[in-house]
XYZ file of C-alpha atoms in Angstrom:
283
model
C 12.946 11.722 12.058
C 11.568 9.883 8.855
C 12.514 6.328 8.545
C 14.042 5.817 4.811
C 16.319 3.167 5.794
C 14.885 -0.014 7.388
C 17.754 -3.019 8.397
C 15.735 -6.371 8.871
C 17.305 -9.214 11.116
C 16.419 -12.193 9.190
C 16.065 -13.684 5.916
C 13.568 -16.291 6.576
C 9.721 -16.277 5.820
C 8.816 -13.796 8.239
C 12.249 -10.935 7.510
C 12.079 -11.324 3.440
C 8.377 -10.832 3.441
C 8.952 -8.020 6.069
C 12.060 -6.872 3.577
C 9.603 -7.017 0.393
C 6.685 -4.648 1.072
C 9.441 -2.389 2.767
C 11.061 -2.234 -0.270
C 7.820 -2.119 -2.080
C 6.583 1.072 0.133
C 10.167 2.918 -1.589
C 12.485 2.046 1.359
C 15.914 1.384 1.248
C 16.270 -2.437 2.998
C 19.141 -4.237 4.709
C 18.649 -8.011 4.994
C 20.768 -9.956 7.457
C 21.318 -13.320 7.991
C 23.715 -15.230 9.361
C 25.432 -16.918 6.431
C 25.945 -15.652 2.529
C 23.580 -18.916 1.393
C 20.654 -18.016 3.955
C 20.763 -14.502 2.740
C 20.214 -15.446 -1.221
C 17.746 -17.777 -0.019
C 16.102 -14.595 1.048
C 16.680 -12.675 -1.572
C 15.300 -15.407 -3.831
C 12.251 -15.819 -1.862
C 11.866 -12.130 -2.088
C 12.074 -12.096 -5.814
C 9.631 -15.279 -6.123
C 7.042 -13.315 -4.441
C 7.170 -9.649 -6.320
C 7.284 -11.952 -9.791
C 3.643 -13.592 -8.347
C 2.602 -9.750 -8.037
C 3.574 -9.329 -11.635
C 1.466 -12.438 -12.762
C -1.406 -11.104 -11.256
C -1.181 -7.532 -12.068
C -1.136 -6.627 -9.011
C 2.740 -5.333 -9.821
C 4.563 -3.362 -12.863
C 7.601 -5.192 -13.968
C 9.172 -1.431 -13.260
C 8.117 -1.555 -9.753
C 9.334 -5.198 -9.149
C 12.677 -4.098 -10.665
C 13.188 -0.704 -8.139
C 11.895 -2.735 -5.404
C 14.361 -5.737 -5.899
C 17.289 -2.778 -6.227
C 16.385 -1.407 -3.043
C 16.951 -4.528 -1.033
C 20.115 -5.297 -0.297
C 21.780 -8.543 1.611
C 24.651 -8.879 4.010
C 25.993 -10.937 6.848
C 27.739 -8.328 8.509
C 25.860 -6.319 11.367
C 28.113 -3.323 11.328
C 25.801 -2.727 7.489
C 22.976 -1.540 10.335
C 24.865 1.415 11.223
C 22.981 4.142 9.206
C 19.227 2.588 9.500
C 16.814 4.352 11.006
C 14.967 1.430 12.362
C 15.736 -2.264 12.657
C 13.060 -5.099 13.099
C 14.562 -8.402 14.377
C 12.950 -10.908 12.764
C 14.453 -14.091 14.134
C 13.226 -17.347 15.195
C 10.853 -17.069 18.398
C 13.344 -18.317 20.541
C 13.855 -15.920 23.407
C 17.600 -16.102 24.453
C 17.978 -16.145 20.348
C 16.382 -12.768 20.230
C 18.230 -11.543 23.319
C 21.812 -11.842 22.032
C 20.955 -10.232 19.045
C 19.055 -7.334 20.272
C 21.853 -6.850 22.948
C 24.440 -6.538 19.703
C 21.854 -4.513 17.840
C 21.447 -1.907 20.803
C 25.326 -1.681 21.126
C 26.018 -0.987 17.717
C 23.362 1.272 16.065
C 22.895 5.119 17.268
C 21.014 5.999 20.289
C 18.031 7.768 17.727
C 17.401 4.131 16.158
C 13.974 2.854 16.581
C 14.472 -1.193 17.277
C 11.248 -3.546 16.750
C 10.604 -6.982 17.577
C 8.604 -9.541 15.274
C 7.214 -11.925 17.428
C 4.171 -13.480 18.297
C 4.591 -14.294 22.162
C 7.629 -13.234 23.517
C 7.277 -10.636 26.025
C 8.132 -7.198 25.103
C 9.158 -5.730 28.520
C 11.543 -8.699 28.936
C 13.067 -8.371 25.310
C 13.071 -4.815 26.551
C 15.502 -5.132 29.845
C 18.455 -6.111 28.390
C 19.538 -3.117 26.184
C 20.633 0.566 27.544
C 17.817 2.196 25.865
C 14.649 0.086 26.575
C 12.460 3.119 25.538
C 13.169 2.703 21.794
C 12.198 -1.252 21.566
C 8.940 -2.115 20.165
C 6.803 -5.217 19.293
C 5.828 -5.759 15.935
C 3.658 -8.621 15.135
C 3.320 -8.941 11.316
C 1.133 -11.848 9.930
C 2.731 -14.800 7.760
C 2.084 -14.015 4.798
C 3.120 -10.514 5.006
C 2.876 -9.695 1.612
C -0.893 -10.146 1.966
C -1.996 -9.491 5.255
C -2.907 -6.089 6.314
C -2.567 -6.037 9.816
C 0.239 -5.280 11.807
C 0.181 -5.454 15.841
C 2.100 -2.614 17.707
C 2.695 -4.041 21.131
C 4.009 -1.496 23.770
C 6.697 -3.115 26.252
C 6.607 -1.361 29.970
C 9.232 0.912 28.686
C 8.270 2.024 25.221
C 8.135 5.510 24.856
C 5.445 7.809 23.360
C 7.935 8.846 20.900
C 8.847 5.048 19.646
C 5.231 3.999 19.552
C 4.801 7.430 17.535
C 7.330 6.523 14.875
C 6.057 3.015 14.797
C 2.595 3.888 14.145
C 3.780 6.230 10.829
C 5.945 3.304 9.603
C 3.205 1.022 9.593
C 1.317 3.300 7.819
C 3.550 3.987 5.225
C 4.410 0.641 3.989
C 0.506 -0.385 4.110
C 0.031 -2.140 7.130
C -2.674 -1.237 9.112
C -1.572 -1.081 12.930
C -3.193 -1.728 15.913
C -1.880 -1.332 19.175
C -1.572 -3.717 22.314
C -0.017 -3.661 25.824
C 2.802 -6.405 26.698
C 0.403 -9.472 28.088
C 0.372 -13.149 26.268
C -1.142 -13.541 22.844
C -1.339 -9.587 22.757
C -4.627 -9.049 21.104
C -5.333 -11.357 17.922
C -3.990 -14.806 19.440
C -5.464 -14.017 22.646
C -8.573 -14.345 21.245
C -7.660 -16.716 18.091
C -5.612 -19.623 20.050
C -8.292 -20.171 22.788
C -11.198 -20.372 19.755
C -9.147 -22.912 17.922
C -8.160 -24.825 21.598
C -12.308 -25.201 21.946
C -12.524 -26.256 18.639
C -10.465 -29.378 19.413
C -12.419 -29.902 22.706
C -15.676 -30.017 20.858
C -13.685 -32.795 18.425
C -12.210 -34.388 21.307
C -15.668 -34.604 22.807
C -17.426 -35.944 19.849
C -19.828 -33.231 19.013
C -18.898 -32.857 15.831
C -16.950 -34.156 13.233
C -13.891 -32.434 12.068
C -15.424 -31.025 8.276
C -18.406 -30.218 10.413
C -16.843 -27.822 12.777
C -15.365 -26.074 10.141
C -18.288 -25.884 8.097
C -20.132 -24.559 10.761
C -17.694 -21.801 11.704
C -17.434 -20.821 7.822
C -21.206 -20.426 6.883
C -22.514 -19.085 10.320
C -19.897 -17.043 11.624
C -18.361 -16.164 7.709
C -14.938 -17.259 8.725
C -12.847 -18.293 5.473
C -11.218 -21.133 6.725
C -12.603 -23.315 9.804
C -10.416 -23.353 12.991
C -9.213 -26.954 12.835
C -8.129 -26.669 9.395
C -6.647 -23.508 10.625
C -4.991 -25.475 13.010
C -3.120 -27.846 10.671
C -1.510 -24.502 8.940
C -0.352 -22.653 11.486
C 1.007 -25.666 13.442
C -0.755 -27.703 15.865
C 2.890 -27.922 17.660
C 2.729 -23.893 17.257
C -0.719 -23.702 18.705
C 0.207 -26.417 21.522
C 3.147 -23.856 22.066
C 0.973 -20.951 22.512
C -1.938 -22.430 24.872
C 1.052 -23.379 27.255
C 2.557 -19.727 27.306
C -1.279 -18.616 28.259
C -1.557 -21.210 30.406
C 1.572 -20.265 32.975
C 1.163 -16.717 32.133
C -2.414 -16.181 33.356
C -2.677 -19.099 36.002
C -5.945 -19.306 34.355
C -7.415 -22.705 33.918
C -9.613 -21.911 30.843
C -6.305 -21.330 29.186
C -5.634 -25.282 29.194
C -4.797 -26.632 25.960
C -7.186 -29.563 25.126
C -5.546 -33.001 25.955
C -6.244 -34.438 22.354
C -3.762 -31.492 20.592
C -0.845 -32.235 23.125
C -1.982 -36.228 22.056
C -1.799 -34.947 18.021
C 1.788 -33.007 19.049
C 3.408 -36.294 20.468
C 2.199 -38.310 17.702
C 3.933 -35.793 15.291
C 0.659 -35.303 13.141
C 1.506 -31.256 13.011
C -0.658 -30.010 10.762
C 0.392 -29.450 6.632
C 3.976 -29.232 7.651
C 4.050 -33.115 8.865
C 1.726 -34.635 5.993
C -1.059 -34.702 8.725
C -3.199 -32.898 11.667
C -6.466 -32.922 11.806
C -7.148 -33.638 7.992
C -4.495 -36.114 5.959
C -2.424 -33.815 3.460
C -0.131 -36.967 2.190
């Protein structure tokens, strides 16, 4: 079955952007959210984003236009009825994500492919709580999803060949490139992302190196385009504090520790660009 239909469970950074190059790809897109004002916020986002496209060229005021008239916002889950996939794309909270995949799996058909967007949350256990665990999938898109390419396919214990299948063609078809992990922590890029930016604060904390020198160093001699601590400050050092702790339990695995000077950053409140200041000042 071809997926023309695509509902997305959220109207926040992560489900408009997911919403946008849906739309963009030709599919018809259902955005929910919980209330009317969170949805336009969405929808507003949405249209912010395909009007940068324009300014760069990189979009026809034609194609803005049929994308923006393909999306379509609601607060009412019964609108989900004739997708032919839904991605929840919620906050990563995991009893959040469990109530509403439990009313997603009770209320679309049986054939409906249901994904996941998360970063961390285990697939297999998102998996357990609805009568068809076979047709849940993770997918991992990266923030911003306009722009970035990838998109991780994470098989849960019970994903079937089929769903993985489907998954893999959808991906394709609005752009993404797709890669596919099994259900462990991190999955595949912040398994090996986190830990690299964790030892780049224990090289700080030690005094090897100052802060602009780290990331200098990991820009010109390994080419990366921004250095891990400044890294750091935009994704969240509270996110990244978050992460090294899931690792941490999950693998009973001491290298996993998270370095004692970002849990001393987190309680200070200095977050990264989100609180003014992490590792560099953005005030």
């Amino acid at each position: 079955m071809s997926i023309k239909h695509i509902g997305v469970i959220g109207a926040g950074t992560m489900g408009n952007g997911i919403a946008q190059v849906c739309a963009q790809a030709g599919l018809e897109v259902t955005m929910i959210d919980v209330s009317e004002a969170a949805v336009q916020r969405g929808l507003q986002n949405l249209s912010a984003s395909l009007e940068r496209l324009v300014k760069k060229d990189r979009l026809s005021m034609a194609q803005r236009d049929a994308a923006l008239l393909r999306v379509h916002g609601s607060t009412d889950y019964a609108s989900l009825k004739a997708v032919d996939m839904v991605i929840e794309a919620a906050t990563e909270n995991l009893e959040l994500k469990l109530c509403i995949l439990k009313q997603v799996d009770e209320l679309v058909p049986a054939t409906t492919t249901i994904a996941t967007n998360t970063s961390s949350i285990s697939i297999t256990q998102l998996a357990a709580v609805i009568q068809h665990p076979e047709r849940l999938i993770g997918t991992h898109f990266f923030n911003p999803v306009p722009m970035m390419e990838l998109l991780e396919l994470i098989r849960g214990l019970q994903t079937s060949d089929e769903t993985h299948a489907k998954a893999v063609v959808f991906a394709k078809e609005i752009g993404k490139a797709p890669i596919t992990a099994k259900n462990s922590p991190g999955f595949v890029v912040n398994r090996i992302l986190v830990p690299m930016i964790n030892e780049a604060v224990f090289v700080l904390q030690e005094g090897l190196a100052s802060a602009e020198d780290i990331d200098t160093g990991m820009k010109l001699g390994c080419n990366h385009p921004i250095g891990p601590l400044a890294l750091a400050d935009l994704i969240g050092l509270d996110t990244l504090l978050a992460v090294m702790q899931v690792f941490y339990e999950g693998f009973n695995d001491p290298k996993y520790r998270p370095a004692p000077l970002l849990k001393e950053m987190v309680a200070a409140g200095r977050f990264g660009r989100k609180s003014g200041c992490g590792f560099y000042d953005y005030a």
